[in-house]
XYZ file of C-alpha atoms in Angstrom:
782
model
C 30.928 90.688 -91.021
C 33.571 88.070 -91.464
C 35.447 88.918 -88.153
C 32.175 88.864 -86.240
C 31.212 85.573 -87.602
C 34.552 84.062 -86.665
C 34.238 85.342 -83.105
C 30.781 84.009 -82.702
C 31.671 80.620 -84.065
C 34.713 80.358 -81.827
C 32.741 81.279 -78.740
C 30.082 78.725 -79.592
C 32.672 76.032 -80.131
C 34.396 76.689 -76.819
C 31.130 76.686 -74.958
C 30.128 73.441 -76.593
C 33.397 71.757 -75.651
C 33.148 72.931 -72.084
C 29.603 71.582 -71.776
C 30.615 68.283 -73.345
C 33.575 67.880 -70.962
C 31.401 68.649 -67.981
C 28.761 66.147 -69.104
C 31.365 63.472 -69.650
C 32.861 64.051 -66.216
C 29.400 63.888 -64.623
C 28.510 60.777 -66.581
C 31.786 59.070 -65.669
C 31.365 60.035 -62.021
C 27.796 58.692 -62.072
C 28.968 55.469 -63.682
C 31.773 55.133 -61.137
C 29.497 55.855 -58.172
C 26.860 53.508 -59.562
C 29.475 50.797 -60.023
C 30.715 51.383 -56.480
C 27.167 51.229 -55.185
C 26.471 47.953 -57.012
C 29.736 46.519 -55.759
C 28.802 47.556 -52.247
C 25.385 45.930 -52.582
C 26.934 42.705 -53.946
C 29.348 42.624 -51.008
C 26.520 43.173 -48.538
C 24.459 40.450 -50.192
C 27.437 38.081 -50.151
C 28.037 38.793 -46.476
C 24.386 38.178 -45.704
C 24.419 34.861 -47.528
C 27.596 33.761 -45.784
C 26.242 34.790 -42.399
C 22.993 32.988 -43.196
C 24.686 29.747 -44.249
C 26.932 29.629 -41.198
C 24.314 30.835 -38.743
C 22.995 28.518 -36.057
C 19.444 29.053 -37.287
C 20.261 27.887 -40.806
C 22.160 24.873 -39.478
C 19.187 23.966 -37.290
C 16.794 24.429 -40.198
C 18.863 22.293 -42.565
C 19.499 19.612 -39.939
C 15.821 19.178 -39.124
C 14.870 19.067 -42.784
C 17.427 16.280 -43.259
C 15.976 14.490 -40.216
C 12.409 14.740 -41.499
C 13.575 13.753 -44.968
C 15.256 10.637 -43.549
C 12.060 9.702 -41.727
C 10.133 10.193 -44.961
C 12.578 8.009 -46.922
C 12.310 5.234 -44.331
C 8.524 5.460 -44.434
C 8.569 5.274 -48.241
C 10.856 2.224 -48.151
C 8.734 0.530 -45.506
C 5.348 1.148 -47.088
C 5.810 1.547 -50.819
C 8.976 -0.215 -51.975
C 7.398 -3.719 -51.783
C 10.774 -5.427 -51.332
C 9.189 -8.873 -51.193
C 7.318 -8.677 -54.502
C 8.155 -11.881 -56.306
C 9.476 -11.993 -59.831
C 6.270 -13.318 -61.336
C 3.761 -12.011 -63.774
C 1.853 -10.572 -60.842
C 2.678 -7.115 -62.091
C 0.460 -5.209 -64.399
C 2.554 -4.677 -67.496
C 5.623 -3.945 -65.376
C 8.120 -4.527 -68.164
C 6.139 -2.820 -70.893
C 5.709 0.844 -71.702
C 2.030 0.642 -70.857
C -0.080 1.302 -67.778
C 1.629 4.581 -66.952
C -0.077 6.850 -64.470
C -2.421 9.104 -66.389
C -4.280 12.229 -65.331
C -7.371 10.977 -67.165
C -7.517 7.858 -65.006
C -6.846 4.122 -65.081
C -9.988 2.891 -66.851
C -10.613 -0.805 -67.488
C -13.522 -2.873 -68.808
C -15.802 -5.446 -67.164
C -18.463 -7.881 -68.390
C -21.957 -8.252 -66.881
C -24.850 -10.682 -67.417
C -28.540 -10.592 -66.636
C -32.023 -11.739 -67.535
C -32.749 -8.108 -68.437
C -30.809 -4.848 -68.818
C -31.989 -3.916 -65.340
C -30.726 -7.034 -63.521
C -27.051 -7.010 -64.521
C -24.544 -8.853 -62.356
C -20.746 -8.924 -62.736
C -19.213 -11.973 -64.382
C -17.883 -13.304 -61.067
C -21.403 -13.382 -59.604
C -22.682 -15.585 -62.437
C -19.868 -18.147 -62.104
C -19.873 -18.531 -65.877
C -16.399 -19.977 -66.398
C -14.565 -22.868 -64.752
C -11.264 -24.299 -65.832
C -9.484 -27.070 -63.956
C -6.085 -25.515 -64.607
C -6.918 -22.100 -63.161
C -8.693 -20.349 -60.354
C -12.377 -19.701 -60.778
C -14.558 -17.807 -61.064
C -13.202 -15.303 -63.592
C -13.624 -11.793 -62.153
C -13.814 -8.291 -63.556
C -12.112 -6.429 -65.077
C -11.628 -8.632 -68.138
C -9.741 -6.078 -70.277
C -7.183 -3.654 -68.841
C -4.265 -1.547 -70.002
C -2.071 -4.565 -69.214
C -4.107 -6.765 -71.554
C -3.261 -4.557 -74.487
C 0.257 -3.624 -73.360
C 1.291 -7.246 -72.884
C 0.020 -7.936 -76.424
C 2.475 -5.351 -77.747
C 0.253 -2.259 -77.862
C 1.265 0.031 -74.957
C -1.812 1.528 -73.340
C -2.452 3.720 -70.312
C -6.130 2.804 -70.063
C -9.051 1.273 -71.963
C -12.550 2.791 -71.960
C -15.744 3.412 -73.986
C -16.420 -0.283 -74.816
C -18.833 -1.317 -77.569
C -19.816 -4.908 -78.444
C -20.389 -6.328 -81.886
C -21.967 -9.806 -81.779
C -21.436 -12.365 -84.564
C -23.116 -15.609 -83.525
C -21.234 -16.971 -80.500
C -18.267 -14.651 -81.089
C -18.046 -11.308 -79.356
C -15.952 -8.433 -80.689
C -15.090 -5.637 -78.294
C -14.153 -2.195 -79.626
C -12.820 0.367 -77.175
C -10.725 3.491 -76.755
C -7.109 2.892 -75.769
C -4.814 5.738 -74.830
C -1.464 5.119 -76.501
C 1.306 5.314 -73.868
C 3.807 6.666 -76.410
C 1.746 9.249 -78.310
C -0.760 10.021 -75.481
C -3.461 9.832 -78.154
C -6.681 7.880 -78.195
C -6.840 4.988 -80.676
C -9.481 2.308 -81.248
C -8.535 -1.190 -80.081
C -10.381 -4.461 -80.690
C -10.512 -7.837 -78.926
C -12.368 -11.116 -79.501
C -14.018 -13.611 -77.147
C -15.456 -17.067 -77.865
C -16.420 -17.909 -74.252
C -19.137 -15.341 -73.482
C -16.651 -12.639 -72.560
C -14.712 -14.552 -69.891
C -11.417 -14.294 -71.775
C -10.391 -11.960 -74.575
C -7.849 -12.222 -77.360
C -6.349 -8.838 -78.165
C -6.403 -8.421 -81.960
C -4.687 -5.023 -82.074
C -5.482 -1.461 -83.132
C -8.482 -1.213 -85.436
C -8.241 2.516 -86.147
C -5.422 5.018 -85.659
C -5.643 8.590 -86.952
C -3.541 11.722 -86.424
C -6.088 12.964 -83.905
C -7.781 11.644 -80.793
C -10.354 8.873 -81.270
C -12.787 7.396 -78.742
C -16.365 6.117 -78.374
C -16.223 3.568 -81.259
C -19.927 3.105 -81.984
C -20.132 0.041 -84.275
C -23.293 -0.961 -86.141
C -24.524 -2.873 -89.203
C -26.426 -1.306 -92.107
C -27.441 -3.167 -95.276
C -24.840 -5.878 -94.703
C -22.002 -3.408 -94.167
C -20.296 -2.850 -90.806
C -19.722 0.783 -89.880
C -17.885 2.523 -87.069
C -18.619 6.081 -85.933
C -15.906 7.044 -83.436
C -15.685 10.406 -81.747
C -13.300 12.687 -83.648
C -14.289 16.055 -82.195
C -10.635 17.071 -82.052
C -10.706 16.985 -85.884
C -13.796 19.190 -85.850
C -16.316 16.837 -87.452
C -18.157 13.516 -87.126
C -16.805 10.764 -89.400
C -18.165 7.403 -90.504
C -15.833 4.494 -91.304
C -16.665 1.286 -93.169
C -15.017 -2.102 -92.566
C -12.924 -3.391 -95.462
C -11.688 -6.471 -93.626
C -13.495 -6.720 -90.300
C -12.413 -6.088 -87.604
C -8.962 -4.543 -88.263
C -9.200 -2.733 -91.612
C -11.403 0.338 -92.010
C -11.748 3.143 -94.538
C -13.315 6.578 -94.252
C -16.772 6.376 -95.839
C -17.883 9.976 -95.374
C -18.041 12.975 -93.052
C -21.544 12.914 -91.601
C -21.670 16.305 -89.864
C -19.126 19.104 -89.892
C -19.629 19.742 -86.192
C -17.313 18.461 -83.422
C -19.892 16.106 -81.921
C -18.742 14.035 -78.954
C -19.994 10.596 -77.855
C -22.494 10.130 -80.694
C -24.713 7.189 -81.646
C -27.297 6.396 -84.333
C -30.567 4.560 -83.671
C -33.409 3.501 -85.957
C -36.756 4.378 -84.417
C -40.219 4.852 -85.934
C -38.930 4.696 -89.497
C -36.334 7.408 -88.993
C -32.670 7.376 -88.073
C -31.736 9.531 -85.101
C -28.277 10.777 -84.222
C -27.573 11.878 -80.635
C -24.381 13.747 -79.721
C -22.884 16.664 -77.794
C -21.317 19.769 -79.305
C -19.253 21.592 -76.684
C -17.764 24.142 -79.089
C -20.558 26.707 -78.997
C -20.521 29.909 -76.954
C -22.375 29.435 -73.689
C -22.367 25.648 -73.984
C -22.055 23.785 -70.702
C -19.414 21.110 -71.001
C -20.739 17.589 -70.415
C -24.228 19.061 -70.046
C -25.183 19.540 -73.707
C -27.113 17.201 -76.013
C -28.258 17.587 -79.611
C -30.407 15.376 -81.853
C -30.284 15.087 -85.640
C -32.493 12.991 -87.929
C -32.323 11.437 -91.402
C -33.884 8.736 -93.541
C -30.511 6.929 -93.677
C -27.574 6.561 -91.304
C -25.440 7.851 -94.182
C -27.276 11.189 -94.106
C -27.925 13.942 -94.934
C -28.694 14.929 -91.348
C -31.056 17.682 -90.227
C -31.007 19.270 -86.755
C -33.860 18.708 -84.338
C -36.228 21.620 -83.856
C -35.460 21.847 -80.110
C -31.649 21.730 -80.371
C -29.931 21.866 -78.031
C -32.115 19.344 -76.263
C -30.087 19.929 -73.115
C -27.687 22.647 -72.031
C -27.757 22.000 -68.316
C -25.582 21.058 -65.372
C -23.101 18.261 -66.090
C -24.636 16.038 -63.392
C -27.974 15.677 -65.213
C -26.737 12.984 -67.606
C -27.088 14.872 -70.877
C -23.861 13.517 -72.394
C -24.237 10.042 -73.873
C -22.708 7.149 -71.995
C -23.046 4.200 -74.356
C -25.367 2.422 -76.785
C -29.139 2.962 -76.433
C -31.221 -0.201 -76.080
C -34.795 -1.341 -76.538
C -36.493 -3.411 -73.818
C -40.178 -4.381 -73.767
C -40.708 -2.077 -76.748
C -39.330 0.981 -74.947
C -36.233 2.925 -75.985
C -33.674 3.760 -73.308
C -30.785 6.221 -73.557
C -27.612 5.862 -71.489
C -26.215 9.125 -70.132
C -23.261 9.926 -67.913
C -23.341 11.907 -64.697
C -20.214 14.094 -64.511
C -21.228 16.013 -61.382
C -18.690 14.926 -58.757
C -15.991 14.095 -61.296
C -15.877 13.319 -65.007
C -17.726 10.075 -65.710
C -18.902 9.520 -62.140
C -21.706 7.111 -63.081
C -24.122 6.128 -65.859
C -27.789 7.053 -65.720
C -30.632 5.466 -67.689
C -33.414 7.477 -69.345
C -36.620 6.084 -70.820
C -37.458 7.949 -74.038
C -41.146 8.826 -73.973
C -41.362 11.170 -76.977
C -39.037 11.227 -80.007
C -40.284 13.210 -83.008
C -38.848 15.846 -85.301
C -40.481 18.523 -83.177
C -40.325 17.174 -79.630
C -38.258 15.033 -77.262
C -39.014 13.841 -73.758
C -37.324 11.319 -71.487
C -37.545 10.304 -67.852
C -34.862 8.744 -65.666
C -35.300 5.157 -64.486
C -33.126 3.097 -62.085
C -30.524 0.825 -63.639
C -30.500 -1.584 -60.705
C -26.699 -1.673 -60.670
C -25.040 -2.001 -57.244
C -21.933 0.127 -56.847
C -18.948 -1.432 -55.112
C -18.216 -0.380 -51.533
C -14.542 -1.382 -51.706
C -13.446 2.106 -52.735
C -10.002 2.327 -54.302
C -9.557 -1.446 -54.102
C -12.426 -2.009 -56.550
C -11.645 -1.647 -60.252
C -14.739 0.568 -60.664
C -14.909 1.946 -57.139
C -14.640 5.631 -58.078
C -16.605 5.897 -61.334
C -18.140 4.100 -64.316
C -19.275 6.137 -67.294
C -20.054 3.869 -70.257
C -22.454 0.947 -70.801
C -23.278 -1.158 -73.855
C -25.954 -3.798 -73.163
C -27.259 -6.194 -75.832
C -29.500 -9.222 -75.986
C -27.971 -12.513 -77.093
C -29.663 -15.145 -79.213
C -30.261 -17.166 -76.032
C -32.467 -14.392 -74.686
C -29.965 -13.465 -71.974
C -28.448 -10.000 -71.827
C -24.745 -9.211 -71.854
C -23.168 -5.849 -71.101
C -19.744 -4.284 -71.093
C -18.991 -1.378 -68.782
C -15.858 0.605 -68.088
C -14.747 1.626 -64.617
C -12.004 3.419 -62.745
C -10.729 3.212 -59.187
C -9.682 6.901 -59.019
C -11.266 10.207 -59.960
C -10.220 12.393 -62.863
C -7.082 14.458 -62.178
C -5.941 12.271 -59.298
C -2.150 12.630 -60.002
C -2.396 16.430 -60.018
C -4.511 16.373 -56.869
C -1.930 14.222 -55.079
C 0.922 16.468 -56.266
C -0.779 19.564 -54.836
C -1.521 17.889 -51.495
C 2.001 16.443 -51.297
C 3.584 19.829 -51.980
C 1.352 21.445 -49.355
C 2.403 18.784 -46.825
C 6.103 19.418 -47.477
C 5.544 23.187 -47.165
C 3.819 22.570 -43.839
C 6.854 20.533 -42.671
C 9.054 23.554 -43.417
C 6.764 25.716 -41.284
C 6.941 23.143 -38.467
C 10.759 23.272 -38.552
C 10.646 27.064 -38.255
C 8.287 26.818 -35.266
C 10.570 24.267 -33.583
C 13.554 26.525 -34.208
C 11.757 29.462 -32.645
C 10.739 27.465 -29.554
C 14.203 25.978 -29.062
C 15.917 29.335 -29.524
C 17.833 28.303 -32.619
C 15.930 30.835 -34.704
C 16.422 34.233 -33.086
C 14.366 36.205 -35.539
C 11.935 35.497 -38.304
C 13.415 38.057 -40.734
C 16.917 39.592 -40.191
C 16.654 43.364 -39.938
C 19.598 43.937 -42.267
C 17.483 42.332 -45.003
C 15.154 45.321 -44.625
C 17.841 48.075 -44.372
C 17.427 51.178 -46.496
C 20.146 52.920 -48.499
C 22.168 55.366 -46.388
C 24.992 56.351 -48.744
C 25.606 59.629 -50.561
C 22.612 60.750 -52.552
C 22.649 62.143 -56.041
C 20.192 62.704 -58.827
C 20.616 59.182 -60.135
C 19.658 57.684 -56.757
C 16.704 59.921 -55.993
C 14.279 57.237 -57.080
C 15.878 54.786 -54.649
C 15.811 57.377 -51.894
C 12.091 57.910 -52.314
C 11.541 54.302 -51.222
C 13.008 54.949 -47.763
C 9.558 55.558 -46.336
C 8.410 52.144 -47.495
C 11.662 50.610 -46.165
C 11.026 52.116 -42.764
C 7.559 50.606 -42.641
C 8.973 47.225 -43.623
C 11.645 47.489 -40.902
C 9.011 48.298 -38.300
C 6.969 45.272 -39.423
C 10.075 43.054 -39.266
C 10.886 44.310 -35.783
C 7.416 43.489 -34.534
C 7.502 40.087 -36.218
C 10.886 39.289 -34.688
C 9.522 39.920 -31.195
C 7.161 36.990 -31.663
C 9.778 34.244 -30.907
C 10.602 35.794 -27.514
C 6.928 36.094 -26.697
C 6.202 32.489 -27.743
C 9.164 31.058 -25.824
C 8.073 33.037 -22.777
C 4.597 31.524 -22.857
C 5.471 27.916 -23.723
C 8.723 27.658 -21.702
C 10.434 24.775 -23.527
C 12.478 23.782 -20.444
C 9.374 22.723 -18.498
C 7.604 19.381 -18.847
C 4.621 21.067 -20.445
C 6.906 22.847 -22.890
C 8.686 19.603 -23.782
C 5.326 17.958 -24.373
C 4.362 20.769 -26.739
C 7.672 20.328 -28.596
C 7.091 16.579 -28.866
C 3.581 17.124 -30.246
C 4.845 19.656 -32.809
C 7.641 17.296 -33.848
C 5.116 14.461 -34.221
C 2.928 16.715 -36.346
C 5.938 17.308 -38.589
C 6.522 13.552 -38.884
C 2.866 12.997 -39.776
C 2.992 15.756 -42.381
C 6.209 14.368 -43.886
C 4.721 10.862 -44.127
C 1.570 12.324 -45.643
C 3.591 14.159 -48.280
C 5.614 11.019 -49.053
C 2.403 9.024 -49.357
C 0.968 11.479 -51.879
C 4.184 11.551 -53.926
C 5.323 7.914 -53.772
C 2.300 5.946 -52.584
C 0.395 6.121 -55.850
C -3.364 6.391 -55.654
C -3.479 4.290 -52.480
C -5.236 1.352 -54.086
C -4.399 -2.222 -53.101
C -5.839 -3.861 -56.172
C -5.669 -7.424 -57.382
C -2.775 -8.834 -59.429
C -3.722 -10.442 -62.758
C -2.414 -13.798 -63.870
C -2.119 -14.215 -67.631
C -4.326 -11.157 -67.995
C -7.223 -12.464 -65.884
C -8.519 -11.912 -62.361
C -10.304 -14.214 -59.950
C -11.717 -14.262 -56.421
C -11.389 -16.317 -53.247
C -13.386 -17.100 -50.123
C -12.048 -15.929 -46.780
C -12.596 -18.466 -43.976
C -11.944 -17.966 -40.302
C -12.771 -19.923 -37.152
C -13.714 -18.165 -33.931
C -16.044 -18.052 -30.911
C -17.935 -15.553 -28.752
C -14.963 -14.249 -26.696
C -13.250 -13.014 -29.864
C -16.136 -11.011 -31.350
C -14.118 -7.771 -31.251
C -11.432 -9.410 -33.370
C -14.044 -10.637 -35.821
C -15.595 -7.185 -36.300
C -12.238 -5.605 -37.103
C -11.368 -8.580 -39.295
C -14.542 -8.317 -41.402
C -14.272 -4.558 -41.800
C -10.670 -4.738 -43.031
C -10.564 -7.837 -45.242
C -13.965 -7.413 -46.891
C -12.493 -4.398 -48.666
C -9.699 -6.406 -50.263
C -10.248 -6.537 -53.993
C -10.449 -10.315 -54.578
C -12.504 -11.327 -51.523
C -15.832 -12.740 -52.684
C -17.305 -13.947 -49.393
C -16.371 -14.334 -45.725
C -17.261 -17.616 -44.018
C -17.128 -17.607 -40.221
C -16.862 -21.038 -38.609
C -18.532 -20.439 -35.226
C -17.389 -23.014 -32.671
C -18.779 -21.816 -29.344
C -21.234 -19.371 -27.815
C -24.004 -17.190 -29.212
C -23.167 -16.276 -32.825
C -23.578 -12.701 -34.043
C -25.871 -11.677 -36.876
C -24.232 -10.994 -40.223
C -25.657 -7.484 -40.060
C -23.594 -6.865 -36.902
C -20.440 -6.916 -39.033
C -19.327 -4.000 -41.205
C -18.581 -5.898 -44.394
C -18.698 -4.984 -48.083
C -19.108 -8.646 -49.093
C -21.566 -11.308 -47.886
C -20.730 -12.830 -44.497
C -21.986 -16.347 -43.800
C -21.802 -17.602 -40.214
C -21.578 -21.407 -40.081
C -22.510 -22.568 -36.583
C -20.917 -25.896 -35.594
C -22.359 -28.467 -33.219
C -18.982 -29.456 -31.796
C -16.123 -27.218 -30.735
C -13.420 -28.833 -32.842
C -10.446 -27.432 -34.767
C -11.248 -29.964 -37.482
C -14.178 -27.724 -38.421
C -11.721 -25.395 -40.131
C -11.365 -27.809 -43.066
C -14.909 -29.186 -43.198
C -16.258 -29.643 -46.716
C -18.629 -26.795 -47.565
C -20.549 -27.021 -50.876
C -21.802 -23.441 -50.452
C -18.343 -22.063 -51.118
C -18.371 -20.879 -54.740
C -14.653 -20.303 -55.316
C -11.823 -22.724 -55.911
C -9.463 -20.773 -53.650
C -9.966 -20.484 -49.902
C -7.840 -18.279 -47.671
C -7.704 -19.801 -44.185
C -6.937 -16.778 -42.026
C -7.133 -16.567 -38.243
C -9.282 -13.745 -36.930
C -6.418 -12.265 -34.890
C -4.078 -11.747 -37.860
C -4.067 -8.378 -39.613
C -2.018 -7.711 -42.742
C -2.354 -5.462 -45.768
C -4.713 -6.235 -48.620
C -1.737 -5.933 -50.958
C 0.008 -8.825 -49.199
C -3.181 -10.873 -49.400
C -3.466 -10.154 -53.123
C 0.186 -11.122 -53.713
C -0.343 -14.363 -51.884
C -3.435 -15.107 -53.950
C -1.513 -14.488 -57.159
C 1.250 -16.888 -56.098
C -1.337 -19.533 -55.207
C -2.960 -19.135 -58.638
C 0.389 -20.132 -60.126
C 0.651 -23.140 -57.770
C -2.922 -24.205 -56.865
C -1.725 -27.657 -55.791
C 0.311 -26.163 -52.914
C -0.345 -24.612 -49.543
C 0.665 -20.979 -50.104
C 0.971 -18.894 -46.976
C 2.710 -16.356 -44.808
C 4.007 -18.328 -41.778
C 6.861 -20.765 -42.588
C 8.203 -23.438 -40.251
C 11.096 -25.900 -40.452
C 10.580 -29.439 -39.091
C 13.846 -31.236 -38.454
C 16.020 -32.792 -35.736
C 15.970 -35.980 -33.754
C 13.639 -36.152 -32.018
C 11.445 -33.807 -34.051
C 10.785 -30.531 -32.331
C 8.394 -27.725 -33.239
C 10.148 -24.357 -33.503
C 9.207 -20.804 -34.464
C 9.846 -18.876 -37.678
C 13.198 -17.543 -36.471
C 14.574 -21.075 -36.502
C 13.510 -21.537 -40.127
C 15.111 -18.244 -41.126
C 18.305 -19.079 -39.272
C 18.582 -22.245 -41.368
C 17.357 -20.430 -44.506
C 14.765 -23.077 -45.312
C 11.249 -24.294 -44.492
C 9.077 -27.346 -45.157
C 5.746 -26.398 -43.603
C 3.290 -23.496 -43.946
C 0.875 -22.778 -41.114
C -2.723 -22.607 -42.284
C -3.533 -19.793 -39.892
C -2.774 -17.639 -42.936
C -2.646 -19.741 -46.105
C -4.370 -20.270 -49.465
C -5.580 -23.761 -50.346
C -7.624 -25.470 -53.052
C -10.894 -26.124 -51.224
C -11.643 -29.378 -53.043
C -8.125 -30.758 -52.781
C -7.533 -29.747 -49.155
C -10.944 -30.587 -47.730
C -11.130 -34.008 -49.419
C -7.666 -34.939 -48.160
C -8.417 -33.741 -44.669
C -11.676 -35.705 -44.407
C -10.436 -38.834 -46.134
C -10.367 -42.146 -44.282
C -6.552 -42.009 -44.224
C -6.739 -38.793 -42.184
C -9.073 -40.239 -39.512
C -6.262 -41.029 -37.067
C -4.818 -37.542 -37.497
C -8.190 -35.857 -36.918
C -8.603 -37.832 -33.703
C -5.257 -36.503 -32.483
C -6.355 -32.949 -33.329
C -9.473 -33.389 -31.160
C -7.414 -35.008 -28.418
C -4.842 -32.202 -28.239
C -7.175 -29.413 -29.430
C -4.234 -28.369 -31.595
C -2.214 -29.262 -34.719
C -4.914 -29.162 -37.418
C -2.594 -27.061 -39.634
C 0.318 -29.452 -39.035
C -1.896 -32.372 -40.081
C -2.843 -30.728 -43.388
C 0.841 -30.192 -44.224
C 1.538 -33.898 -43.597
C -1.418 -34.905 -45.756
C -0.182 -32.729 -48.642
C 3.364 -34.053 -48.319
C 2.124 -37.645 -48.120
C 0.146 -37.231 -51.345
C 2.951 -35.823 -53.508
C 6.719 -36.115 -53.945
C 6.942 -32.622 -55.464
C 6.890 -29.298 -53.634
C 3.696 -28.858 -51.636
C 4.254 -25.576 -49.783
C 5.060 -22.029 -50.905
C 5.979 -19.043 -48.760
C 5.042 -15.403 -49.400
C 6.696 -12.864 -47.159
C 4.270 -10.196 -45.887
C 5.232 -6.557 -45.545
C 3.798 -6.364 -42.033
C 1.632 -8.453 -39.695
C -0.197 -7.498 -36.490
C -1.453 -10.058 -33.955
C -4.594 -8.422 -32.530
C -5.024 -11.094 -29.844
C -2.249 -9.400 -27.907
C -4.550 -6.385 -27.465
C -7.609 -8.403 -26.422
C -6.030 -11.089 -24.234
C -8.050 -13.901 -25.829
C -5.288 -15.761 -27.650
C -6.011 -19.467 -28.105
C -2.419 -20.448 -27.278
C -1.530 -18.364 -24.219
C 1.243 -20.634 -22.925
C 3.824 -20.696 -25.727
C 5.998 -23.371 -24.133
C 3.082 -25.741 -23.600
C 1.784 -24.995 -27.093
C 5.149 -25.896 -28.648
C 5.408 -29.114 -26.599
C 1.997 -30.269 -27.835
C 2.981 -29.535 -31.413
C 6.237 -31.446 -31.008
C 4.204 -34.456 -29.899
C 1.985 -33.987 -32.968
C 5.053 -34.049 -35.207
C 6.146 -37.352 -33.733
C 2.700 -38.925 -34.032
C 2.035 -37.657 -37.576
C 5.479 -38.825 -38.710
C 4.695 -42.316 -37.455
C 1.378 -42.336 -39.331
C 2.179 -40.462 -42.574
C 5.956 -40.447 -42.786
C 8.406 -37.698 -41.895
C 8.670 -34.389 -43.754
C 12.028 -33.536 -42.173
C 13.850 -34.528 -45.362
C 11.978 -31.944 -47.409
C 13.368 -28.434 -47.613
C 12.413 -25.261 -49.432
C 14.935 -22.435 -49.422
C 14.384 -18.766 -48.678
C 15.846 -16.993 -51.664
C 13.268 -14.357 -52.465
C 12.797 -15.429 -56.093
C 12.476 -19.150 -56.778
C 12.071 -21.453 -53.833
C 13.652 -24.829 -54.327
C 12.280 -28.174 -53.121
C 15.185 -30.375 -52.079
C 14.091 -33.941 -51.433
């Protein structure tokens, strides 16, 4: 028994060792072959990469991408760098942390007046505010992210405005999105001039969660605020401890995340309207609930028909401001979120409001939307309105607005990325047509494994069938370049034309992508001065032969943000009707009895703005340049501020072009073919008795009216009287129509030289005055 057992154990041990040795050898061989295979694959991959990098196709691809990229960089510098932007406070919070681009928008707040809630007009239309030291009228928006940011409270936007009226003082509560925390806080401002100007008081309420929609009301001598705090999960009521900046939590009204809620006293009951988007099956921005109580402090009971609405977001179910009572009727303000969030406000007349029933019907607000698009502060959407009656009987309203739709930055990023991807495809097509790209996909990228097979590589071997199909697809795809080159024939004129068109398409796509990435939202808005905006009248002088110029002129400039009205001084021929011109602002055609250039500066009491932009109808420039020029003029309203500088000097005096002024790095005259002036100051000087001799010369030469105005300004002041703003680009459209007033340049310059001599004899020379081109602060060397 013992010998047997030893033999058996020995045999088992030997067998076990043999099996173990064999397994180890197999495992080591597998590891070695696997390592060799991986090394082989790495070498193949490295060779492919090297061959790819040094291939003619890759060089072509990279070179054309660099070319298109260079074109895109030049386009970005030309269109979006604004190299001539002056170092003034024209920027909107440029040095602060505020006014950052935000996916929620760039909301701001405007003020409106009317005899009723249904006849509201913007503050600029009412001409409420005039100040001798500033441009008038004041224009919307009156509160922006810059208003708060420049006061030391960085903000990306301001929205959801509510008024609280105390006698002649207006308090404005609103949501401000903190630029640092990206959280909504409640800001407050004060006005003592009917809302024309606002003093930013600071942040009234700041919690650890998002706040908005600061509904403020008075109850039993106490001032309460009920902001939206749906992110916290409930509806909270705050009471003022030291109005308007100190508040304390009074109580939690409802433990539901109600959004955009208000309380109204009607028929002896208090009614609370709000939207709860947390429920299953609730349609966002399309839900409305009503609660009722005997006190605004609660307790609150739900309406029998809740939810009152659970409909499409375009219906206006979500509240959009404070309800109001007019002629005994209650009106609710809702917001239409159909096209985009907060597209517009809608007004509903409440016909039935009981504990068991609710009915309302939509009525027109009578509000005219702006047609200036992105250039209007509320051109894309407006979603909140608070309208109240003042003690005078007039109505005042605050409304927020935005020039872009919700999600605009993301939308532009997607379109820009798609444009750049399309440029890559264009480069590949060009490479195929020019023969630089021989194949779309190299066949060795699709090669299957052909080495020694073993059990460990069986799984890889089973994929050979798929590899073969891929190789066949690659082969067919790679025959496409030969087929395309055979049909287009790049060496022929037709083929070269096709190549040029494809290259141009690539340039257009690259510029489009750059525009989406670096061009911002595309708006050419107004520049504020000391936090306020204004408007100007655009005046041009023309006649029947230049009607085509006038139509293009009105269509383009009427969409500039600060243009209030266009006045056309019609000197000769049959005038057009105002309706013949595509304009977003009123066009007034002033027909003159005499064809005289003096008509340009004729006193016109119908002009309702202090600033007038004298702009020839054959000059086209960007709205952004116009707005920059207007901002500079607002800082120097006693000067002629324009875009065409000239230098008058020499003996005898000789009129020269802009190149001469730039060569000598100075100027002392601004042509009024494109210049801002103070209408009262300029027109009174031009039609004074002292200017009679100069006006006679203008009629005699049919020229030099702009030169005369410069002499009159210089004669009236020893300080600087002209200011130059360099435009980004200018196009003279008269060159396309052949109806330029001054066709013979040499004769035109000779007449103007004679004018210089005559005006110098009458009003004194301006040759001794000089303003330097230095891009920042122009000096006036007497």
